Short mmCIF file of C-alpha atoms in Angstrom, two decimals:
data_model
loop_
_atom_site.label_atom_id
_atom_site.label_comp_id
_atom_site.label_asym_id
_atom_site.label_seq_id
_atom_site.Cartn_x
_atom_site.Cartn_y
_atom_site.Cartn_z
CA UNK A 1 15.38 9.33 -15.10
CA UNK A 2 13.09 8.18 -18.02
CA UNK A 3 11.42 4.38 -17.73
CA UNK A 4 11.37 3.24 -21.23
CA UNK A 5 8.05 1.85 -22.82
CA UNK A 6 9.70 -1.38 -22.57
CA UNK A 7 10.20 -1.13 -18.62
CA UNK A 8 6.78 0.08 -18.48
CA UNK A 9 5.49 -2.91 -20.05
CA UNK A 10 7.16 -4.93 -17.31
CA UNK A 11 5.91 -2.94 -14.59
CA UNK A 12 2.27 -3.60 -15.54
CA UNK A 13 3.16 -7.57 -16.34
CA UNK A 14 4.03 -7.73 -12.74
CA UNK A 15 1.23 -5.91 -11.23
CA UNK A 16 -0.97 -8.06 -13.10
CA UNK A 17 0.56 -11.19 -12.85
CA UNK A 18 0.63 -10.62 -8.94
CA UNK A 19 -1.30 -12.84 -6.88
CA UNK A 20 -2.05 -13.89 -3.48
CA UNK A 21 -0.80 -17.14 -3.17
CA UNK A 22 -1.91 -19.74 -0.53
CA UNK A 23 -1.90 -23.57 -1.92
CA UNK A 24 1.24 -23.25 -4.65
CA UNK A 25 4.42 -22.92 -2.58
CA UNK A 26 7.36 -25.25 -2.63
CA UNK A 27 10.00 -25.92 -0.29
CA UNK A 28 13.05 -24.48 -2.16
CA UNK A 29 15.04 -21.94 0.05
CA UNK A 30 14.90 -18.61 -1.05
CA UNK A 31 18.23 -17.01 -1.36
CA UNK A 32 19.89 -14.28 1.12
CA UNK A 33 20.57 -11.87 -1.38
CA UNK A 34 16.98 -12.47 -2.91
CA UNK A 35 15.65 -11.67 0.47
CA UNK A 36 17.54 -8.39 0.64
CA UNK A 37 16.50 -7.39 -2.54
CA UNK A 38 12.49 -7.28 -1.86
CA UNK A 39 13.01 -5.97 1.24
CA UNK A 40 15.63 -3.08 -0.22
CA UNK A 41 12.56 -2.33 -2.21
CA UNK A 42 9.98 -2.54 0.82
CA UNK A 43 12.48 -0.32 2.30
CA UNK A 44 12.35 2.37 -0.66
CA UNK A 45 7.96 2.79 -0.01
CA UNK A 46 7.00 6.11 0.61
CA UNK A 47 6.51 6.90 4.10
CA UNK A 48 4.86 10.33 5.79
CA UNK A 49 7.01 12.79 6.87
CA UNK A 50 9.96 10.41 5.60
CA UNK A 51 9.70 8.76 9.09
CA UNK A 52 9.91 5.20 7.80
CA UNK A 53 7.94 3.49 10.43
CA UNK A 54 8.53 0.60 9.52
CA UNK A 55 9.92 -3.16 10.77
CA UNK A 56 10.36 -6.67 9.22
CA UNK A 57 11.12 -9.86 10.89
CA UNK A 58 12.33 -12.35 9.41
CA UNK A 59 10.87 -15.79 10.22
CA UNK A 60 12.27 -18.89 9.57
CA UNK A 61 12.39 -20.99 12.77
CA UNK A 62 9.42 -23.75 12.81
CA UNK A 63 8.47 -23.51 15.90
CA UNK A 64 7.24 -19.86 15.29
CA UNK A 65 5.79 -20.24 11.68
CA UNK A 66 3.48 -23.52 14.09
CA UNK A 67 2.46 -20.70 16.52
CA UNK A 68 1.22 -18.74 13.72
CA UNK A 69 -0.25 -21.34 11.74
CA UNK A 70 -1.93 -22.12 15.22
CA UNK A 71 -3.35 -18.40 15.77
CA UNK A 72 -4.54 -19.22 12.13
CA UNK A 73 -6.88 -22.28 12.93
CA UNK A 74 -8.34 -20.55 16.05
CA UNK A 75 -9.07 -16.92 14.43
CA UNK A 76 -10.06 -19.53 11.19
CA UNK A 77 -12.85 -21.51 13.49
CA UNK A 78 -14.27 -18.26 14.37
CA UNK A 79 -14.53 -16.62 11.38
CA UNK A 80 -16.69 -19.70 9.56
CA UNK A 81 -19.35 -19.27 12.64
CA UNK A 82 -20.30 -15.93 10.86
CA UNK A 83 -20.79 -17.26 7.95
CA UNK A 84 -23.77 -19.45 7.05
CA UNK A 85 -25.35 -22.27 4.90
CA UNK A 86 -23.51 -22.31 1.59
CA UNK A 87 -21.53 -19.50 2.34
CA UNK A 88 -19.99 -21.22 5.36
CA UNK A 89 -19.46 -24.39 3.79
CA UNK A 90 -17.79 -22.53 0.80
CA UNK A 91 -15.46 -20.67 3.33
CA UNK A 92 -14.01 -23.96 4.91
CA UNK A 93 -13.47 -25.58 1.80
CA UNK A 94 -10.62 -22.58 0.92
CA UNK A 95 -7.32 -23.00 1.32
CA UNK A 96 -6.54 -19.30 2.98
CA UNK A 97 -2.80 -19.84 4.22
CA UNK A 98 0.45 -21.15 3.50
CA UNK A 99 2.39 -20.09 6.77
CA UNK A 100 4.11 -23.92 7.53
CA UNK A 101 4.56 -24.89 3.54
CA UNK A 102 6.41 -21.66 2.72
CA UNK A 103 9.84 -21.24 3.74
CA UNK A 104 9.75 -17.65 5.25
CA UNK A 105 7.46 -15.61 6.66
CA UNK A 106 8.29 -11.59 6.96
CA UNK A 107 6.32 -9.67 9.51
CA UNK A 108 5.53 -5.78 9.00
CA UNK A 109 5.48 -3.60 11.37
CA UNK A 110 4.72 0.14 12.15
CA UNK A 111 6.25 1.78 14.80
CA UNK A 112 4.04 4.95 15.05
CA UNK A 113 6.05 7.04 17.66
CA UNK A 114 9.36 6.52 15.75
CA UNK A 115 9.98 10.23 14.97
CA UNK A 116 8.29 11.63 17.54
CA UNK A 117 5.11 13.08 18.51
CA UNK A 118 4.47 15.32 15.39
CA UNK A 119 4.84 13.89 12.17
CA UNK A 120 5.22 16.28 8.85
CA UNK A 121 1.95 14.68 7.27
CA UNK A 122 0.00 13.30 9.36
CA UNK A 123 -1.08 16.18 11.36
CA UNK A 124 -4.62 16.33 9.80
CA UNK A 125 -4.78 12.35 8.99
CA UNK A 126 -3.43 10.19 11.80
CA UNK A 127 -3.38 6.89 10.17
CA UNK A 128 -0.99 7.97 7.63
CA UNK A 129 1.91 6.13 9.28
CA UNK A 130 0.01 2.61 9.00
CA UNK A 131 -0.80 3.48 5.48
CA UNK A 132 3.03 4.05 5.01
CA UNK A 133 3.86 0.62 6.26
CA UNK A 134 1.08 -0.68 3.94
CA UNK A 135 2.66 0.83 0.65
CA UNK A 136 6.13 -1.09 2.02
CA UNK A 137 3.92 -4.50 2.08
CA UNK A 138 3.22 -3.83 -1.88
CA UNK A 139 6.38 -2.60 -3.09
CA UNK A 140 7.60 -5.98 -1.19
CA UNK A 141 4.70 -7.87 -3.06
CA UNK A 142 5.13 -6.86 -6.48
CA UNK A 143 9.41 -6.96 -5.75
CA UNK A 144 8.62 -10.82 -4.57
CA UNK A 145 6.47 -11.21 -7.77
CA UNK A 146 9.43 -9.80 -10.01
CA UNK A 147 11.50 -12.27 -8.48
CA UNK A 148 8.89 -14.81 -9.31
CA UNK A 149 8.28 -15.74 -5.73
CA UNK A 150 4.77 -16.12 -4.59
CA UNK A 151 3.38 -14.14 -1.65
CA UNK A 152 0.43 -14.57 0.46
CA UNK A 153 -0.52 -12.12 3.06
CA UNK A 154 -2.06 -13.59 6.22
CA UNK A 155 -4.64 -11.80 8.18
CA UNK A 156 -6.69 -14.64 9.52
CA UNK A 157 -4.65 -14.40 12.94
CA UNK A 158 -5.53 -12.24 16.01
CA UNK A 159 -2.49 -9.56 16.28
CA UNK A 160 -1.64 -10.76 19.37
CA UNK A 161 -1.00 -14.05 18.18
CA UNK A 162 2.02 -12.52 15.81
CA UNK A 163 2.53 -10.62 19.14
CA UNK A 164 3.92 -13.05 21.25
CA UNK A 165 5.35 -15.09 18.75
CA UNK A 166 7.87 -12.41 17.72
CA UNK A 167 8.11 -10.67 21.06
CA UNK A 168 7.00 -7.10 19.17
CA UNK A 169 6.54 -4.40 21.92
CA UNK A 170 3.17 -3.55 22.68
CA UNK A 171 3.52 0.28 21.11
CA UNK A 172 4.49 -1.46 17.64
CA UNK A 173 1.82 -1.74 15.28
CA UNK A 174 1.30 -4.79 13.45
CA UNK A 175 0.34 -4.58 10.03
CA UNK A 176 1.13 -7.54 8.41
CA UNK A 177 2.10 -11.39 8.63
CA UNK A 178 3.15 -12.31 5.08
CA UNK A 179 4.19 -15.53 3.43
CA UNK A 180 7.34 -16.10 0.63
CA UNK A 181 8.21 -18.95 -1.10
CA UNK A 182 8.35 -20.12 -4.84
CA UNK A 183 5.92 -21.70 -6.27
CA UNK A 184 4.63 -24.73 -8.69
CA UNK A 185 2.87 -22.25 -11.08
CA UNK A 186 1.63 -18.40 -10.71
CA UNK A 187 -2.76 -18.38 -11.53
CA UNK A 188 -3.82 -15.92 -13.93
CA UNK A 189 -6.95 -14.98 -11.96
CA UNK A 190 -7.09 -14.39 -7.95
CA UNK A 191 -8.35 -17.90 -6.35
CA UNK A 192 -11.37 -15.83 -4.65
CA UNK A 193 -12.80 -15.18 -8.24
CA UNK A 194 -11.46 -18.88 -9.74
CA UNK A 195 -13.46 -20.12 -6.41
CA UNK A 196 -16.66 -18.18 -7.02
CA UNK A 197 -15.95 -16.31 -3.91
CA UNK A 198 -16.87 -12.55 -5.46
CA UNK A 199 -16.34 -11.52 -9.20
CA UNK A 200 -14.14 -8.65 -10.22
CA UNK A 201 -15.48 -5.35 -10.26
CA UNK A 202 -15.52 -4.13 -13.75
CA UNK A 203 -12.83 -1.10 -13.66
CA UNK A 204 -15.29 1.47 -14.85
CA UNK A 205 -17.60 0.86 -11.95
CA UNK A 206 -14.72 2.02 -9.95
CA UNK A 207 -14.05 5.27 -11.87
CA UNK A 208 -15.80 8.45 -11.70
CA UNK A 209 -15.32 11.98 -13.07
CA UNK A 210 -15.35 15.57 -11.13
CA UNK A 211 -17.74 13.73 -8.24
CA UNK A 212 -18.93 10.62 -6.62
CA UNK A 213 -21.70 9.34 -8.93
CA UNK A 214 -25.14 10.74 -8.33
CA UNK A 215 -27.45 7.31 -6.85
CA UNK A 216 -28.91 7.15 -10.46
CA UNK A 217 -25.31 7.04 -12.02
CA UNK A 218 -24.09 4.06 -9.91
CA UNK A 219 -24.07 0.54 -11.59
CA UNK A 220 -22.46 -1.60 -8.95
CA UNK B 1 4.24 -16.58 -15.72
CA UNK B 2 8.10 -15.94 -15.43
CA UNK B 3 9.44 -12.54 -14.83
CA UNK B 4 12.15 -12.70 -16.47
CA UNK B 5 15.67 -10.65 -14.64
CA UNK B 6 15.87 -7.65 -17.24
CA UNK B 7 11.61 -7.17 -16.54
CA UNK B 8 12.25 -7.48 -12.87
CA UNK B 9 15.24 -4.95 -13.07
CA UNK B 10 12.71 -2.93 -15.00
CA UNK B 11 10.38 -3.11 -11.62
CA UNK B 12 13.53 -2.35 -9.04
CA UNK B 13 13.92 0.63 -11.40
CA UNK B 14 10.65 2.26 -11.14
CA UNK B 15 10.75 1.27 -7.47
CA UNK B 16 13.69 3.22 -6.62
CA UNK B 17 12.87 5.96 -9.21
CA UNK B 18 9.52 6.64 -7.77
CA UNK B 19 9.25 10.06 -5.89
CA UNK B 20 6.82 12.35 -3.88
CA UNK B 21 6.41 15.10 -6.62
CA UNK B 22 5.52 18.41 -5.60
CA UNK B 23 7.48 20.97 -7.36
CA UNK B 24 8.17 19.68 -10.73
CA UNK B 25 4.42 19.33 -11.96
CA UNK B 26 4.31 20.77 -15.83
CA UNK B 27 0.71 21.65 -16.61
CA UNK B 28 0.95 19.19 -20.20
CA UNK B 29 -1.78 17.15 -20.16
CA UNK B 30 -2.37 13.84 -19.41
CA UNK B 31 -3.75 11.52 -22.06
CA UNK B 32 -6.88 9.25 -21.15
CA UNK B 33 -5.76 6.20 -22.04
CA UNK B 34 -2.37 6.68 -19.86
CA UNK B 35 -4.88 7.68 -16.56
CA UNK B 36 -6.81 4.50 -17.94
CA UNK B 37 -3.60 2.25 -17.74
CA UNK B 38 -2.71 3.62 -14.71
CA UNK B 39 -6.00 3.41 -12.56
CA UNK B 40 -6.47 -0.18 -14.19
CA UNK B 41 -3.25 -1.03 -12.37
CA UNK B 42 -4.60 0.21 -9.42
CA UNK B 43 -7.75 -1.60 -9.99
CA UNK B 44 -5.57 -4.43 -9.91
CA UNK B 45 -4.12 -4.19 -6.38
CA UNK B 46 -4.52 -6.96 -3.85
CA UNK B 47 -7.95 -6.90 -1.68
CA UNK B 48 -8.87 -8.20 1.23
CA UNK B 49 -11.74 -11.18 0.43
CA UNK B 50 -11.57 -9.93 -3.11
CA UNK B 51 -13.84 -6.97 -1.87
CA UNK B 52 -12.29 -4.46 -3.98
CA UNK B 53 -13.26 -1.42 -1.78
CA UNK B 54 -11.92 1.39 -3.54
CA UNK B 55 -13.55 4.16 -5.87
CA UNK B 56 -11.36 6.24 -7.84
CA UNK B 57 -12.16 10.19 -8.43
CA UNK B 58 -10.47 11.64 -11.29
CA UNK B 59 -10.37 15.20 -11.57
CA UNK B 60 -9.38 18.12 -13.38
CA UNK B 61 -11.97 20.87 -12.67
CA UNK B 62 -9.89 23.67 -11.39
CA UNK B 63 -12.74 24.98 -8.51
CA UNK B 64 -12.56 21.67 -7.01
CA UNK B 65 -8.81 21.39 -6.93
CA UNK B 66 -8.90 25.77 -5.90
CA UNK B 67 -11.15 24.19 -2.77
CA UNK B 68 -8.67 21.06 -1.88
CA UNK B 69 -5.92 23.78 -2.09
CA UNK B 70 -7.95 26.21 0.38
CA UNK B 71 -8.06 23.04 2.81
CA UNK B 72 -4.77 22.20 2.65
CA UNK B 73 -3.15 25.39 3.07
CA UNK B 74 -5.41 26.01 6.36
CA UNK B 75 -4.12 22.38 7.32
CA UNK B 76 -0.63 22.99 6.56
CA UNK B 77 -1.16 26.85 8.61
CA UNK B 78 -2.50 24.54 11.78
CA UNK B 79 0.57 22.14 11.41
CA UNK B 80 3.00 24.93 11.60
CA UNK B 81 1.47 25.64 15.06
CA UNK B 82 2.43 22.44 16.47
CA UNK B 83 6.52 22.77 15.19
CA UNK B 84 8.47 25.01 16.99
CA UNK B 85 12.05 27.24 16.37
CA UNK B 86 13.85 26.63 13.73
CA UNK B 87 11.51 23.07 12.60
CA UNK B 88 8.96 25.33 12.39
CA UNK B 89 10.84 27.87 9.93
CA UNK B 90 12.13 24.78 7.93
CA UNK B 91 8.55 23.58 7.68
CA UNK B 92 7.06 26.73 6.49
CA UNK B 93 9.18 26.92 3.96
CA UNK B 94 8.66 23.45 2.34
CA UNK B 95 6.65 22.85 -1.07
CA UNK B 96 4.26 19.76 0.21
CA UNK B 97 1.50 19.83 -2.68
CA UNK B 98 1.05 20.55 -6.44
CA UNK B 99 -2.90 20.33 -5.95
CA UNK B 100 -3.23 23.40 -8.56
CA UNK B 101 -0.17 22.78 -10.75
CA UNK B 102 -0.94 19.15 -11.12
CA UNK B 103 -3.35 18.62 -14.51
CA UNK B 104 -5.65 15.46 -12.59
CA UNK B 105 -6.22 14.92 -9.29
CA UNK B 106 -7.38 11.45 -8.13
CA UNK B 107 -9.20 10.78 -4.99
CA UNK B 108 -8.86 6.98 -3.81
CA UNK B 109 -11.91 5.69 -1.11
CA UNK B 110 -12.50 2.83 0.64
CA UNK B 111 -16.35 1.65 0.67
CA UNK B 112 -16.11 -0.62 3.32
CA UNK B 113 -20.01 -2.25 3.58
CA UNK B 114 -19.09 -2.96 -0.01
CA UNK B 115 -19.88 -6.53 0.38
CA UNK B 116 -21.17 -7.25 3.33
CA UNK B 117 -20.76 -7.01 6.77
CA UNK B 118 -19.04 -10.13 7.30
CA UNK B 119 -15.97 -9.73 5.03
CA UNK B 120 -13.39 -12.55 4.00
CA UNK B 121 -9.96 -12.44 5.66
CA UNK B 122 -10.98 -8.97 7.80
CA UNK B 123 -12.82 -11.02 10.50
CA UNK B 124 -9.52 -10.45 12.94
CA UNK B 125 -7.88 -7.00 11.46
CA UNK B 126 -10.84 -4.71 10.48
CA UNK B 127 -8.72 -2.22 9.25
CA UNK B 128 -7.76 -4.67 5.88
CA UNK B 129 -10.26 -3.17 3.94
CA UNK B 130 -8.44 0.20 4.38
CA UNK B 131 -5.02 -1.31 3.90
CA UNK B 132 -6.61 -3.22 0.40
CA UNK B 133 -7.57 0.72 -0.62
CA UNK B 134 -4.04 1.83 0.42
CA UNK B 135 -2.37 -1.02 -1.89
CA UNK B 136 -4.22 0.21 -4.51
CA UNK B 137 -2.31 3.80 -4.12
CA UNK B 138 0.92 2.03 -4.26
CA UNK B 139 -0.05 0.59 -7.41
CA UNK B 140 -1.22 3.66 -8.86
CA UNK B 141 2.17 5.46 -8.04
CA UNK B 142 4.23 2.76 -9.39
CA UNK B 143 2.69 3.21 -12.53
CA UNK B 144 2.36 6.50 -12.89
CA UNK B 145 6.17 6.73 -12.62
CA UNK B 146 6.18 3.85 -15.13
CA UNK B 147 4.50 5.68 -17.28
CA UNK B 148 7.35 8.43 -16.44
CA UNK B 149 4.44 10.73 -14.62
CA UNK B 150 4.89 12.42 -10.75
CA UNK B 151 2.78 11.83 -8.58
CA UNK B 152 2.27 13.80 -5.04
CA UNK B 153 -0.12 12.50 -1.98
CA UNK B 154 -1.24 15.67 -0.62
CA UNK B 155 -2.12 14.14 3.36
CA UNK B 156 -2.48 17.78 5.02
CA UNK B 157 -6.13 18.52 4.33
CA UNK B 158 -8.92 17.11 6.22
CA UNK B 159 -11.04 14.42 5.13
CA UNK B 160 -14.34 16.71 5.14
CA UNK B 161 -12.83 19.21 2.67
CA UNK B 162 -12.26 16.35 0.13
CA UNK B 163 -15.58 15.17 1.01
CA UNK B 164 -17.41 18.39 0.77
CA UNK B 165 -15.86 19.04 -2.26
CA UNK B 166 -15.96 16.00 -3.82
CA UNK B 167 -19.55 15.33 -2.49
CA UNK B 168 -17.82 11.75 -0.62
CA UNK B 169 -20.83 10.56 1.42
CA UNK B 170 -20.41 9.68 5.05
CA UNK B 171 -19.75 6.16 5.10
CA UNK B 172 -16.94 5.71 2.73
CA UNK B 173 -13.83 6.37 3.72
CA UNK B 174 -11.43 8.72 2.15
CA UNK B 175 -7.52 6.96 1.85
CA UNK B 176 -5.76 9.53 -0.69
CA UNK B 177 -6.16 12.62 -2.43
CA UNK B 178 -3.14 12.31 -5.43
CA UNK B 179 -1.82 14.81 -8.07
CA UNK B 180 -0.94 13.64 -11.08
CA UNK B 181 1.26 15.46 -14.40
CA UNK B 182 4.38 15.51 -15.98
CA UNK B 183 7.25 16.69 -14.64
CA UNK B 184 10.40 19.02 -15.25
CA UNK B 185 12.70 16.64 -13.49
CA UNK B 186 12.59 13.62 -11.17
CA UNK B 187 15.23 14.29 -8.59
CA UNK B 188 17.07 10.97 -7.38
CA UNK B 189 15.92 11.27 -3.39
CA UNK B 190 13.19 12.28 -1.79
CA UNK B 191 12.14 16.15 -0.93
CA UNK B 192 12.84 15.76 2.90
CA UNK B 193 15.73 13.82 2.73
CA UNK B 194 17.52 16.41 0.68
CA UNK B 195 16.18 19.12 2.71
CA UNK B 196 17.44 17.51 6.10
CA UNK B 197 14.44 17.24 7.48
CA UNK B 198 15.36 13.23 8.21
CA UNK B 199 17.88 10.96 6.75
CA UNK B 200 17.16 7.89 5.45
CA UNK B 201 17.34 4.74 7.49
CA UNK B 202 19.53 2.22 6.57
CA UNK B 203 18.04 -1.16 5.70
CA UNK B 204 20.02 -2.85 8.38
CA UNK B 205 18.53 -1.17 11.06
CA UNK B 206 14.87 -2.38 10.16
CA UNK B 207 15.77 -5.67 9.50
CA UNK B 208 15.57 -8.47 12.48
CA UNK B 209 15.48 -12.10 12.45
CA UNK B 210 13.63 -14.53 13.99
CA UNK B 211 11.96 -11.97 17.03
CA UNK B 212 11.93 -8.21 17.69
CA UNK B 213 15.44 -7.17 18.68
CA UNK B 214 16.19 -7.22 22.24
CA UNK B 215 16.99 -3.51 23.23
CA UNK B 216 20.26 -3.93 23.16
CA UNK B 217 20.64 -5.79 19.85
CA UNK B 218 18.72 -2.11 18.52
CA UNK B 219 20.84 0.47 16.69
CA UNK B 220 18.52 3.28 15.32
#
């Protein structure tokens, strides 16, 4: 099946155009079918050994998203004491999360015995599986961003925070706590580079030919 | 930005349409400003505290892809081992890489002292920065089948055989070894699927609400 220029062109819109949002989200519900359709396309990720290890709860009870957001302040509190002067200052001045203002959360999971002890795949790389459940999170991303719903994906919150609020076994892996909900406007730019936070790497420090770059070579 | 519904059909499209090529890899070449477009979509993946943590190797030197293919088939000979009866027939006799058919190869790291020790959003799941590194793949497929190319992750071969023959120091992680080309065909489900190894799930069965399913709720 061909993808005409014209698809491609939207492909790469949305990729761009993607963004991690925090501060933006509105109330609005998001509809059922809407729902089902980023997570059909979570669903269609890649996945070692075809073993699609993956989970994904659906949150929308407040008392859970307030557990969360709760995990959030604590693991929050902790992470500013290892930052310092400016730096720390800077830090608690971002807004990182959007858990209680969006209107559902979707947790991904990875259930790493799923298939059984030997997995086609991941023989000689073990992780494989996680990294599976990882390429669901951005097919679900960029699917939420084509349906011009914002996304932010929380991981300011101890694992076993998401844990117990979503009863997961303890031989399911968490990967990720992410937020959905449509927003006042999309940014152009990632807030972490609006904010000052880190700039963006200029692509062709991040490309290299035949080798990793001799020292002398690297401009970083 | 809107995404408007025939652009996001455009992305559901390359979603479902993307595949784990291994077979169909022509040997035409691939022009450099499509691997351009394609890594700066990758480039362009979500990272944890902006740290963007991944290097991308491109390459097309056939004695470096003739020593990935050495390590893979001495992986994929120690895999067989751990199958047994007729699973270990079947797997014998699958096609799991186009290292040497494939015109580029791309190698995708993670760096993870990149920025720091302390790192923005991976104070309470370390293994972000890998999972940043990992969206980047998944952007990097998506638009290589946008840009109607297959793309293969070859995941039996040990790291230190892409590191030895990439020259990958120590401390940077290696996520994904990818092969990259046009193909004959794309084939509308995945290798495995249509080989019986595993069926696909439905989406039911990985979708829960609210909690983790009690056992019996679990169909599977």
């Amino acid at each position: 099946m061909q993808i005409t220029q014209q698809e491609r062109d939207a492909v790469y819109k949305t990729i761009f155009a993607r963004r991690d949002v925090r501060r933006e989200f509105i109330s609005d519900a998001i509809p059922d079918e809407v729902i089902e359709r980023i997570l059909l396309a979570a669903h269609h990720a890649p996945s070692v050994g075809f073993m699609q290890p993956w989970d994904f709860i659906v949150v929308k009870n407040p008392a859970t998203k307030t557990k969360i957001k709760q995990g959030f302040l604590q693991a929050h509190e902790e992470a500013a004491e290892l930052f310092t002067g400016e730096r720390k200052r800077q830090y608690q001045g971002l807004k990182l999360e959007g858990i209680e203002e969006s209107p559902v959360g979707i947790c991904v999971t990875c259930d790493r015995k799923r298939t059984g002890p030997v997995v086609l795949g991941r023989t000689a790389k073990p992780e494989m599986d996680l990294f599976s459940s990882v390429c669901a999170v951005q097919n679900l991303w960029l699917a939420a961003r084509a349906e011009n719903l914002g996304m932010g994906w929380v991981s300011i919150v101890h694992d076993d925070v998401i844990r117990d609020a979503l009863n997961i076994p303890q031989d399911i892996d968490i990967i990720a706590y992410l937020c959905l909900g449509y927003v006042k406007a999309f940014h152009t730019t990632p807030d972490l580079q609006r904010a000052g936070w880190l700039p963006r790497k200029s692509l062709e420090s991040s490309v290299h030919f035949e080798s990793w770059p001799e020292v002398d070579d690297q401009v970083k």
